[in-house]
Amino acid sequence: MAATRPNRLFRNLTAKIAAIPMILTALVVFVGGTVWTVTYSFTSSKLLPKTKFVGLDQYERLWNTPRWLVSIENLLIYGICMMVLSLVIGFVLAALLDQKIRYENTFRTILLYPFALSFIVTGLVWQWLLNPDFGIQSVIQRLGWQSFDFDPLYNADIVIYGVLIAGLWQGSGLVMCLMLAGLRGIDQEIWKASRVDGIPAWKTYIFIVIPMMRPVFITTLVIIASGIVRLYDLIVAQTGGGPGIASDVPAKYVYDYMFQGQNLGQGFAASTMMLLAVLVIVVPWAYLEFGGKKRV
Amino acid sequence: MTAFRTFFAATTALCAGTAAFAADLEVTHWWTSGGEAAAVAEFAREFEAQTDHTWVDGAIAGGGGTARPVMVSRIIGGDPMGAFQFNHGRQAEELIEAGLLRDMTDVAEAEGWKDIVNPPSLLDACTVDGRIYCAPVNIHSWQWLWLSNAAFEKAGLDVPSNWDEFVAAGPALREAGITPMALGGQPWQSSGAFNVLMATLGGPDVLQKIYGDGDAEMAAGDAMKRVFKAAADMREMVQGSNVQDWNQATNLVITDQAGGQIMGDWAQGEFAVAGEVAGEDYTCLPGLGVNEVISTGGDAFYFPVVDDEEISAAQDALAATLLNPETQVAFNLKKGSLPVRADVDLEAANDCMKKGLEILASGAIMPDVNMLNTEDTNNQLNDLFVQFFQDTSISADDAQARFVDIVANKD
């Protein structure tokens, strides 16, 4: 019996051959690149990679650098706000669109359009809109409301929220679309049943519909989270990290030290910290989601 | 389709045909503002007039901070350009050590650079282990204060003759609706201006000791305390200049919206393009009117190793062209910088350039910060000072403590 059964390795051979390029890419480019980066983060590499190991020096310097701490703080603020607000806004918009309104297609298109723009364009547009001399502030002041004061991009304390506005404007449309697809996947019978029972619509959403949309929420969360961690181009286009270093983010720190500062070791150390942060979040989640129990 | 193919075949044949006589030399640089672009066009003109080669312009916008990584990654990635501009000093150190840049000693000897380049420190900055790796093209100094005469007139003040008078004029300028001082948001401008305060109010020796020898005690001392106090004054004065690029900041001075700006002598190119006259429309104070000294940094061209004799020949030709007298005069007049050879005639130089030439001749010179610091240290200084000048919550003492930290750990 065992002799006649084909070797497990050769089962589904064509599919496995087809997967080889991707497996190689994953191993060499992602895993290989990661290992290489982590290794060199323990060296004193400057402009060119060198194998002169200096232990944890780069990490020590990293955590004593105010700019790095500022960028971590910014990423946290941006990340938490972005996660919560884009989910809330996206879901509310989707729920509103789901009320069988007229011109739904038109609204959906309008709301999704910002997502078609790159972060660079988004950043520039909002840089202009938020410019105190000719943006929103000056328009409202010219309308007569002289005391109106809104220039987040030139105020170090709130600049990250200026960036957040642009990020939300760009990203909420996509979240809305995903949510709308999820809502459409809910069986209409559920709505009928809840109406028969006299449950108010908001309660149906929160206690019945949202729990049923769990897979959609998880997909959306992963998409938003990956967008948060790699936040870079929006900052570069909108604020350039300024004023001062007030809107810096880890990805920009990494780039600046690797290339402008000609200090690869420092950049590698910072990017390793970014990887660690992602792992700290992803590993427990992946364990809960895929590991342990074997669900049907 | 076949038409396309013949077209491509024809163009390649054409390229191959011309390549036999002359090479296309791609030159990358970050000279993109009005005055800079006019200056680099002089190089291209002279190069094409004096040789058979063609200058392919590879300007990279966004300043050195943006351009340098692009250039370095092209060289490391095996796609080198024909020649590229760097500030000479330690920026190219590792590229030379890795053997990625061509040794230009032969050209230098044939052209006698050792005898003509003045001051000799410029050539020293190009020299590693006795071999010369770059062609210095100009002398740029940072230690200038540019003042708008009209702005002071509007505020009912005399044009200041030194830094202290300028600081004292700050409140009156602000009352007249003029930003006392312009400063762009890019990090290098903040640290650059600070280094100028340090070199003039503290003195060239202080800068040399701190950046050259990494003297942390000096960095924590009283001389530097005064410099940080001046930097705090400057922070008050630059409030409200919401611009990014240096030439936008210079433009605030040109259009009399700002009283003055600390910026290198390249700012002069912008005044010239705007048709302003030194002494009438604007005033320049070398060494902030306190300590007339100029640093002899500047720009230099480096030549990557390429596996193509045509291009190597073109590189040699370019190196020779860059330093010949006519090119030096034409280029430096447009750029606002000083020529690297003392034997050229700069009759057409304006007042400010003449002041610079006098100081240069008198020997009151100091090394440029780029010759003393690595880019890594400069980047840390950039971070510190861009934050300091934009965020009033950091006290001068805190900033000094961080400065001492950077100096103590510099290499």
XYZ file of C-alpha atoms in Angstrom:
707
model
C 0.000 0.000 0.000
C 2.668 2.454 1.082
C 4.835 1.520 -1.890
C 2.140 2.318 -4.409
C 1.297 5.680 -2.877
C 3.236 8.434 -4.636
C 5.834 10.294 -2.614
C 4.266 13.273 -0.845
C 6.943 15.509 -2.239
C 5.892 14.811 -5.807
C 2.195 15.148 -5.323
C 0.761 18.059 -7.222
C 4.087 18.480 -8.974
C 3.111 21.186 -11.478
C 1.798 23.431 -8.759
C 4.984 22.991 -6.785
C 7.189 23.770 -9.784
C 5.120 26.840 -10.452
C 5.669 27.970 -6.872
C 9.461 27.621 -7.000
C 10.222 31.161 -8.236
C 8.095 32.649 -5.491
C 9.634 30.416 -2.841
C 13.103 31.379 -4.008
C 12.198 35.054 -4.010
C 10.815 34.769 -0.518
C 13.847 32.922 0.774
C 16.593 34.879 -0.957
C 15.130 38.359 -1.133
C 13.056 38.544 2.022
C 14.630 36.123 4.457
C 18.153 36.472 3.046
C 17.922 40.251 2.934
C 16.571 40.350 6.462
C 19.331 38.161 7.852
C 21.958 40.232 6.040
C 20.504 43.482 7.365
C 20.300 42.225 10.932
C 23.875 40.939 10.760
C 25.262 44.209 9.457
C 23.359 46.183 12.067
C 26.000 44.936 14.522
C 28.828 46.439 12.469
C 30.208 49.945 12.149
C 29.436 50.092 8.402
C 29.444 53.625 7.081
C 28.942 54.300 3.373
C 29.771 50.748 2.340
C 28.999 47.540 4.263
C 31.981 46.340 6.297
C 32.268 43.388 8.653
C 33.742 45.257 11.592
C 31.562 44.143 14.465
C 30.870 46.587 17.262
C 28.251 44.697 19.258
C 25.229 46.691 20.314
C 26.817 50.128 19.817
C 24.483 51.081 16.981
C 21.444 50.164 19.055
C 22.712 52.080 22.041
C 23.185 55.173 19.913
C 19.784 54.633 18.305
C 17.898 54.639 21.589
C 19.799 57.691 22.779
C 18.858 59.684 19.695
C 15.979 62.126 20.311
C 15.025 61.980 16.654
C 14.420 58.231 16.813
C 12.260 58.599 19.911
C 10.253 61.354 18.246
C 9.718 59.176 15.192
C 8.550 56.214 17.279
C 6.102 58.439 19.124
C 4.803 59.816 15.844
C 4.296 56.364 14.405
C 2.368 55.307 17.495
C 0.074 58.337 17.377
C -0.438 58.041 13.646
C -0.862 54.262 13.817
C -3.461 54.164 16.567
C -5.487 57.090 15.189
C -5.292 55.769 11.649
C -6.359 52.282 12.679
C -9.335 53.404 14.731
C -10.504 56.329 12.618
C -10.197 54.692 9.210
C -12.117 51.653 10.437
C -14.842 53.821 11.978
C -15.102 56.198 9.022
C -14.892 53.370 6.506
C -17.541 51.331 8.237
C -19.932 54.241 8.730
C -19.598 55.265 5.082
C -20.162 51.681 3.979
C -23.209 51.336 6.240
C -24.628 54.567 4.824
C -24.042 53.424 1.258
C -25.672 50.117 2.094
C -29.067 51.779 2.733
C -30.040 51.149 -0.919
C -29.600 54.806 -1.777
C -29.792 56.306 -5.224
C -26.553 56.992 -7.148
C -24.654 54.556 -4.991
C -22.155 53.954 -7.794
C -21.392 57.657 -8.046
C -20.817 58.040 -4.318
C -18.682 54.937 -4.200
C -16.528 56.240 -7.018
C -16.112 59.650 -5.424
C -15.152 58.161 -2.080
C -12.715 55.704 -3.614
C -11.009 58.211 -5.895
C -8.441 59.484 -3.366
C -7.115 55.955 -3.099
C -6.147 56.092 -6.767
C -3.679 58.875 -5.941
C -0.209 58.067 -4.743
C 0.944 59.204 -1.318
C 3.239 61.720 -2.979
C 0.338 63.453 -4.722
C -1.816 63.197 -1.599
C 0.969 64.732 0.450
C 1.453 67.630 -1.951
C -2.251 68.352 -2.235
C -2.637 68.497 1.535
C 0.550 70.476 1.918
C -1.071 73.152 -0.219
C -4.478 72.865 1.437
C -2.962 73.228 4.885
C -0.571 76.015 3.960
C -1.545 78.968 6.173
C -0.834 81.554 3.481
C -3.047 80.241 0.690
C -4.803 77.114 1.961
C -7.905 76.432 4.038
C -6.893 78.898 6.749
C -6.547 81.861 4.412
C -9.754 81.021 2.542
C -11.789 80.957 5.745
C -10.088 84.078 7.042
C -10.927 85.869 3.815
C -14.543 84.810 4.215
C -14.565 86.954 7.340
C -13.662 84.631 10.190
C -10.437 86.468 11.030
C -9.489 84.531 14.146
C -9.649 81.170 12.376
C -6.345 79.475 13.026
C -5.530 76.130 11.445
C -1.999 75.476 10.284
C -1.024 72.061 11.643
C 1.928 71.687 9.278
C 3.799 74.595 10.859
C 3.115 73.667 14.456
C 5.491 71.052 15.835
C 2.982 69.841 18.423
C 0.194 68.869 16.049
C 1.927 68.357 12.723
C 1.400 64.599 12.852
C -2.366 65.163 12.901
C -2.024 67.202 9.729
C -0.436 64.153 8.174
C -3.147 61.957 9.651
C -5.839 64.003 7.889
C -4.188 63.360 4.548
C -3.719 59.675 5.341
C -7.376 59.285 6.301
C -8.559 61.116 3.223
C -6.537 58.798 1.064
C -7.174 55.505 2.833
C -10.756 55.595 4.090
C -12.225 54.942 0.638
C -10.540 51.569 0.393
C -11.672 50.582 3.877
C -15.184 51.614 2.896
C -15.098 49.383 -0.187
C -13.871 46.377 1.770
C -16.526 46.960 4.406
C -19.210 47.393 1.780
C -18.241 44.071 0.241
C -18.460 42.529 3.697
C -21.893 44.048 4.319
C -23.131 42.765 0.994
C -21.999 39.309 2.025
C -24.395 39.344 4.993
C -27.482 37.292 4.270
C -30.571 39.483 3.866
C -32.484 36.961 5.964
C -30.594 38.160 9.025
C -31.882 41.687 8.497
C -35.400 40.418 8.025
C -35.184 38.328 11.179
C -33.872 41.226 13.245
C -36.611 43.484 11.906
C -39.240 40.927 12.860
C -37.782 40.809 16.349
C -37.856 44.598 16.516
C -34.134 45.058 17.102
C -32.964 48.599 16.233
C -30.655 48.841 13.214
C -27.608 50.086 15.156
C -27.864 47.145 17.536
C -28.096 44.740 14.623
C -24.928 46.248 13.176
C -22.922 46.121 16.365
C -24.007 42.802 17.820
C -24.833 40.725 14.748
C -23.370 42.119 11.542
C -19.939 43.180 12.762
C -19.154 39.846 14.483
C -20.185 38.116 11.253
C -17.747 40.293 9.310
C -14.723 39.169 11.306
C -12.721 37.907 8.266
C -13.281 41.190 6.449
C -12.125 43.141 9.487
C -8.971 41.081 9.762
C -8.091 41.603 6.096
C -8.723 45.306 6.481
C -6.628 45.538 9.632
C -3.671 43.870 7.936
C -3.928 46.234 4.981
C -4.144 49.324 7.200
C -1.341 48.136 9.471
C 1.053 47.503 6.614
C 0.257 50.973 5.322
C 1.107 52.453 8.714
C 4.458 50.739 9.179
C 5.754 51.761 5.783
C 4.597 55.357 6.177
C 7.302 57.356 4.427
C 6.313 58.959 1.149
C 3.386 60.865 2.654
C 5.727 62.458 5.209
C 8.369 63.273 2.623
C 5.866 64.920 0.303
C 3.804 66.720 2.898
C 6.216 67.923 5.581
C 9.683 66.625 4.777
C 9.796 65.498 8.398
C 9.401 69.073 9.588
C 9.002 71.480 11.175
C 12.353 70.508 12.571
C 12.063 66.778 13.139
C 8.532 66.941 14.535
C 6.878 64.719 11.926
C 9.646 62.198 11.514
C 8.817 58.494 11.216
C 11.052 55.419 11.585
C 11.165 54.670 7.853
C 12.473 58.173 7.181
C 15.065 57.844 9.917
C 16.265 54.620 8.326
C 16.503 56.177 4.885
C 18.231 59.328 6.085
C 20.915 57.492 8.008
C 21.515 54.817 5.410
C 21.879 57.171 2.484
C 22.239 60.801 3.479
C 24.166 60.195 6.679
C 26.308 57.533 5.034
C 25.914 55.372 8.123
C 24.548 51.997 7.032
C 25.018 50.389 10.465
C 22.761 52.948 12.126
C 20.117 52.607 9.411
C 20.213 48.820 9.664
C 19.860 48.964 13.439
C 16.795 51.196 13.063
C 15.234 48.957 10.423
C 15.867 45.908 12.598
C 13.961 47.627 15.378
C 11.094 48.228 12.949
C 11.101 44.553 12.029
C 11.087 43.569 15.701
C 8.121 45.837 16.373
C 6.195 44.246 13.526
C 7.073 40.744 14.721
C 5.938 41.544 18.250
C 2.503 42.323 16.854
C 2.288 39.779 14.062
C 3.602 36.633 15.768
C 1.048 36.437 18.615
C -1.714 37.314 16.186
C -0.619 34.677 13.659
C -0.393 32.161 16.484
C -3.941 32.908 17.584
C -5.271 32.974 14.066
C -3.585 29.981 12.473
C -1.815 28.017 15.167
C -2.896 25.845 18.051
C -6.347 24.706 17.105
C -7.151 23.038 13.842
C -10.484 24.449 12.793
C -12.458 22.862 9.983
C 6.943 47.314 -36.594
C 9.644 46.933 -39.225
C 9.694 50.678 -39.583
C 10.368 50.879 -35.869
C 13.120 48.353 -36.111
C 14.901 50.172 -38.907
C 14.521 53.385 -36.972
C 16.153 51.889 -33.895
C 18.869 50.260 -35.967
C 19.546 53.619 -37.565
C 19.785 55.447 -34.246
C 22.107 52.840 -32.731
C 24.279 53.025 -35.822
C 24.312 56.786 -35.441
C 25.358 56.546 -31.816
C 28.073 54.044 -32.624
C 29.236 56.313 -35.414
C 29.644 59.373 -33.236
C 31.155 57.408 -30.374
C 34.188 56.693 -32.507
C 35.109 60.385 -32.369
C 33.739 61.607 -29.085
C 32.004 60.357 -26.033
C 28.864 61.473 -24.319
C 29.891 62.280 -20.778
C 27.108 62.268 -18.252
C 27.782 64.743 -15.483
C 25.595 64.696 -12.394
C 25.343 67.586 -9.985
C 22.765 69.295 -7.804
C 23.008 72.776 -9.247
C 19.420 73.565 -10.062
C 18.626 77.037 -8.730
C 18.685 79.921 -11.199
C 22.220 81.118 -10.491
C 23.603 77.607 -10.220
C 22.077 76.432 -13.465
C 23.518 79.451 -15.271
C 26.955 78.629 -13.858
C 26.935 74.967 -14.770
C 25.853 75.864 -18.293
C 29.215 77.622 -18.581
C 30.988 74.347 -17.868
C 28.963 72.574 -20.513
C 29.640 75.333 -23.045
C 33.394 75.407 -22.412
C 33.647 71.618 -22.398
C 31.898 71.280 -25.729
C 33.766 74.216 -27.244
C 37.199 72.986 -26.265
C 36.783 69.249 -26.833
C 34.849 66.996 -29.194
C 32.981 65.386 -26.368
C 29.383 66.034 -25.441
C 28.215 67.137 -22.007
C 25.107 65.230 -20.939
C 23.553 67.116 -18.094
C 22.363 64.996 -15.195
C 21.095 67.553 -12.736
C 19.406 66.138 -9.642
C 16.992 68.512 -7.949
C 16.615 68.762 -4.190
C 20.093 69.648 -2.979
C 23.063 67.566 -1.914
C 21.115 65.582 0.646
C 18.891 64.176 -2.088
C 21.477 64.009 -4.834
C 24.350 62.330 -2.996
C 22.480 59.074 -2.217
C 21.368 58.862 -5.853
C 24.909 59.304 -7.099
C 26.403 56.892 -4.582
C 23.861 54.198 -5.319
C 24.511 54.520 -9.044
C 28.247 54.159 -8.519
C 27.939 51.251 -6.093
C 25.269 49.642 -8.250
C 27.617 49.472 -11.233
C 25.982 52.160 -13.351
C 28.465 54.999 -12.910
C 28.055 58.358 -14.576
C 30.956 60.067 -16.318
C 31.619 62.583 -13.605
C 29.858 63.892 -10.538
C 29.983 66.843 -8.202
C 30.555 66.507 -4.475
C 31.669 68.924 -1.828
C 35.229 67.971 -1.379
C 36.214 66.642 1.940
C 35.194 63.440 3.561
C 32.045 62.757 1.535
C 33.844 60.592 -1.020
C 36.323 59.059 1.420
C 34.921 55.545 1.332
C 34.260 55.501 -2.383
C 37.954 56.223 -2.909
C 38.999 53.551 -0.427
C 36.784 51.037 -2.226
C 38.551 51.848 -5.497
C 35.416 53.105 -7.216
C 36.841 56.479 -8.234
C 39.527 57.173 -10.796
C 42.948 58.358 -9.813
C 43.368 61.675 -11.651
C 46.983 62.281 -10.636
C 48.200 62.075 -14.237
C 45.926 64.860 -15.374
C 46.794 66.891 -12.299
C 50.504 66.589 -13.001
C 50.151 67.332 -16.690
C 48.153 70.465 -15.895
C 50.352 71.454 -12.962
C 47.522 71.691 -10.461
C 49.975 71.592 -7.567
C 51.295 75.003 -8.584
C 48.105 76.733 -9.591
C 45.514 75.620 -7.063
C 45.224 78.194 -4.320
C 44.861 77.678 -1.398
C 46.687 74.325 -1.490
C 44.307 72.903 1.105
C 41.761 72.490 -1.701
C 43.966 69.993 -3.445
C 44.812 68.323 -0.148
C 41.116 67.643 0.332
C 41.194 65.768 -3.001
C 44.296 63.814 -2.091
C 44.319 60.368 -0.512
C 47.684 58.672 0.069
C 49.428 61.109 -2.225
C 47.112 60.475 -5.171
C 44.666 63.080 -6.436
C 41.088 61.950 -6.949
C 39.137 65.081 -7.725
C 39.189 68.360 -9.565
C 38.303 71.310 -7.321
C 36.319 73.888 -9.268
C 35.529 76.671 -6.842
C 35.859 77.986 -3.350
C 32.688 78.434 -1.436
C 32.531 79.986 1.949
C 29.635 79.849 4.335
C 30.462 82.849 6.496
C 28.272 85.523 4.907
C 25.368 87.566 6.140
C 23.179 88.938 3.345
C 21.079 91.974 4.178
C 18.292 93.681 2.304
C 18.942 97.442 2.281
C 15.312 98.246 1.456
C 14.008 96.215 4.388
C 16.075 98.238 6.854
C 15.083 101.475 5.166
C 11.430 100.533 5.526
C 11.930 99.936 9.246
C 13.740 103.286 9.520
C 17.087 101.763 10.439
C 20.628 101.892 9.145
C 21.906 98.744 7.545
C 23.773 96.873 10.322
C 27.504 96.423 10.024
C 27.814 93.390 12.267
C 25.856 90.565 13.889
C 25.067 92.375 17.163
C 23.560 95.370 15.376
C 21.531 92.974 13.282
C 20.165 91.217 16.379
C 19.376 94.597 17.939
C 17.441 95.587 14.815
C 15.268 92.463 15.026
C 12.307 93.858 17.002
C 12.092 97.015 14.867
C 12.062 94.930 11.706
C 9.300 92.742 13.056
C 7.257 95.826 13.947
C 7.598 96.997 10.369
C 6.089 93.694 9.222
C 9.362 92.238 8.067
C 10.656 88.832 9.157
C 14.012 89.788 10.682
C 15.837 86.764 9.331
C 15.133 84.143 6.687
C 15.938 80.483 7.236
C 14.805 77.602 5.053
C 13.423 74.457 6.659
C 15.947 72.028 5.179
C 18.157 70.605 7.932
C 21.530 71.500 6.361
C 20.647 75.182 6.418
C 20.102 75.140 10.170
C 23.371 73.410 10.996
C 25.195 75.487 8.390
C 24.044 78.736 9.946
C 25.035 77.478 13.373
C 28.498 76.550 12.149
C 28.838 80.088 10.829
C 27.937 81.536 14.234
C 30.509 79.219 15.736
C 33.264 80.138 13.286
C 32.708 83.878 13.604
C 31.480 84.557 17.150
C 33.500 81.696 18.616
C 36.361 81.955 16.175
C 37.916 79.613 13.621
C 40.132 77.961 16.259
C 37.124 76.892 18.275
C 35.583 75.249 15.236
C 38.844 73.616 14.256
C 39.343 72.209 17.772
C 35.802 70.920 18.123
C 35.243 69.424 14.704
C 38.848 68.683 13.857
C 40.016 67.215 17.152
C 36.655 66.276 18.697
C 37.384 68.441 21.760
C 34.302 67.834 23.924
C 35.569 70.067 26.707
C 35.751 72.993 24.351
C 32.241 72.131 23.105
C 30.937 72.364 26.664
C 32.885 75.544 27.441
C 31.965 79.200 27.775
C 32.936 80.155 24.222
C 30.332 77.748 22.912
C 27.823 78.927 25.475
C 27.955 82.363 23.850
C 27.489 80.781 20.445
C 24.414 78.919 21.652
C 23.081 82.145 23.130
C 23.476 83.762 19.702
C 21.729 80.785 18.133
C 18.819 81.329 20.501
C 18.679 84.986 19.382
C 18.665 83.802 15.817
C 15.806 81.431 16.562
C 13.702 84.393 17.689
C 14.526 86.229 14.488
C 13.692 83.432 12.064
C 10.176 82.840 13.431
C 7.744 83.175 10.577
C 9.923 82.345 7.596
C 7.893 79.437 6.324
C 10.036 78.337 3.380
C 11.944 75.161 2.632
C 14.667 75.704 0.037
C 17.635 78.006 0.561
C 16.921 79.962 -2.596
C 13.348 80.597 -1.435
C 14.815 81.990 1.765
C 17.245 84.132 -0.227
C 14.294 85.262 -2.269
C 12.672 86.622 0.895
C 15.719 88.859 1.284
C 15.762 89.805 -2.401
C 12.092 90.817 -2.272
C 12.687 92.691 1.024
C 10.280 90.498 2.995
C 13.101 89.441 5.282
C 15.922 91.495 6.772
C 18.762 89.096 6.216
C 20.000 85.564 5.855
C 23.105 83.645 6.809
C 24.015 81.694 3.730
C 27.078 80.770 1.764
C 28.373 82.895 -1.075
C 26.304 80.886 -3.561
C 23.403 83.119 -2.500
C 25.108 85.824 -4.535
C 24.179 83.990 -7.728
C 20.497 84.461 -6.811
C 20.957 88.194 -6.214
C 22.688 88.454 -9.581
C 19.931 86.576 -11.424
C 17.364 88.917 -9.807
C 19.325 91.896 -11.123
C 20.262 93.253 -7.689
C 23.426 95.262 -7.192
C 25.777 94.656 -4.272
C 26.067 97.737 -2.059
C 22.882 99.318 -3.444
C 20.132 96.734 -3.148
C 21.823 94.385 -0.751
C 24.773 94.313 1.615
C 27.054 91.424 2.353
C 28.956 91.007 5.584
C 31.724 88.406 5.398
C 32.280 86.745 8.749
C 29.020 88.398 9.940
C 31.052 91.612 10.249
C 32.610 90.201 13.409
C 35.454 88.017 12.327
C 36.403 88.318 8.686
C 37.324 84.781 7.863
C 36.140 82.484 5.106
C 36.130 78.735 4.886
C 37.585 77.188 1.808
C 35.142 74.453 1.096
C 33.632 74.155 -2.274
C 32.693 71.860 -5.043
C 34.830 69.303 -6.767
C 34.259 66.855 -9.556
C 35.034 63.191 -9.074
C 35.353 60.640 -11.825
C 34.107 57.074 -11.320
C 36.079 54.177 -12.756
C 34.480 53.208 -16.046
C 35.318 50.358 -18.344
C 35.352 52.412 -21.527
C 38.366 54.208 -22.903
C 36.321 56.765 -24.774
C 34.721 57.876 -21.541
C 37.991 57.842 -19.637
C 39.456 60.131 -22.280
C 36.455 62.416 -21.948
C 36.916 62.418 -18.161
C 40.525 63.537 -18.548
C 39.456 66.250 -20.957
C 36.741 67.461 -18.579
C 39.118 67.555 -15.632
C 41.547 69.703 -17.587
C 38.778 71.978 -18.872
C 37.306 72.606 -15.436
C 40.469 74.254 -14.180
C 41.541 76.238 -17.175
C 41.477 80.002 -16.658
C 38.601 80.973 -18.980
C 36.319 78.301 -17.571
C 37.168 79.330 -14.043
C 36.290 82.958 -14.680
C 33.087 82.273 -16.593
C 31.846 79.721 -14.101
C 32.703 81.520 -10.892
C 31.244 84.851 -11.965
C 27.886 83.164 -12.505
C 28.112 80.974 -9.422
C 29.207 83.712 -7.041
C 32.097 81.599 -5.829
C 35.825 82.266 -5.899
C 38.112 80.649 -8.464
C 40.493 77.927 -7.331
C 43.478 79.581 -8.992
C 44.917 82.903 -7.967
C 46.281 83.743 -11.408
C 42.977 84.499 -13.117
C 41.606 87.919 -13.693
C 38.304 88.650 -11.982
C 37.844 92.231 -13.146
C 34.144 91.696 -13.554
C 33.706 90.569 -9.966
C 31.201 92.533 -7.898
C 31.782 94.118 -4.487
C 31.028 91.028 -2.469
C 33.246 88.768 -4.521
C 36.045 91.319 -4.260
C 35.700 91.282 -0.476
C 35.979 87.520 -0.597
C 39.047 87.655 -2.829
C 40.712 90.112 -0.460
C 40.109 87.899 2.544
C 41.399 84.933 0.586
C 44.540 86.854 -0.375
C 45.054 87.985 3.218
C 45.102 84.354 4.302
C 42.239 84.555 6.815
C 40.978 81.148 5.807
C 39.788 78.080 7.637
C 38.905 74.537 6.581
C 35.344 73.764 5.630
C 33.193 71.718 7.996
C 32.855 69.036 5.317
C 36.617 68.501 5.459
C 36.523 67.886 9.217
C 33.273 65.984 9.744
C 31.957 62.821 8.184
C 28.489 62.911 6.701
C 27.318 60.890 9.681
C 28.362 63.613 12.107
C 26.923 66.287 9.837
C 23.643 64.411 9.747
C 23.504 64.313 13.555
C 24.228 68.042 13.667
C 21.495 68.597 11.093
C 19.006 66.742 13.279
C 19.975 68.714 16.341
C 19.885 72.164 14.808
C 16.852 71.781 12.608
C 14.991 70.781 15.748
C 16.534 73.605 17.769
C 15.674 76.323 15.269
C 12.110 75.096 14.732
C 11.138 74.220 18.270
C 11.370 76.974 20.860
C 10.852 74.539 23.747
C 14.470 73.346 23.583
C 16.683 75.557 25.697
C 20.142 76.619 24.546
C 21.673 74.642 27.413
C 19.908 71.421 26.444
C 20.992 71.859 22.876
C 24.553 72.410 23.999
C 24.478 69.215 26.052
C 23.386 67.274 22.986
C 26.029 69.032 20.925
C 28.729 67.934 23.390
C 27.435 64.382 23.091
C 27.767 64.408 19.309
C 31.260 65.894 19.463
C 32.410 63.355 22.061
C 31.263 60.454 19.872
C 32.405 61.763 16.500
C 35.039 59.969 14.457
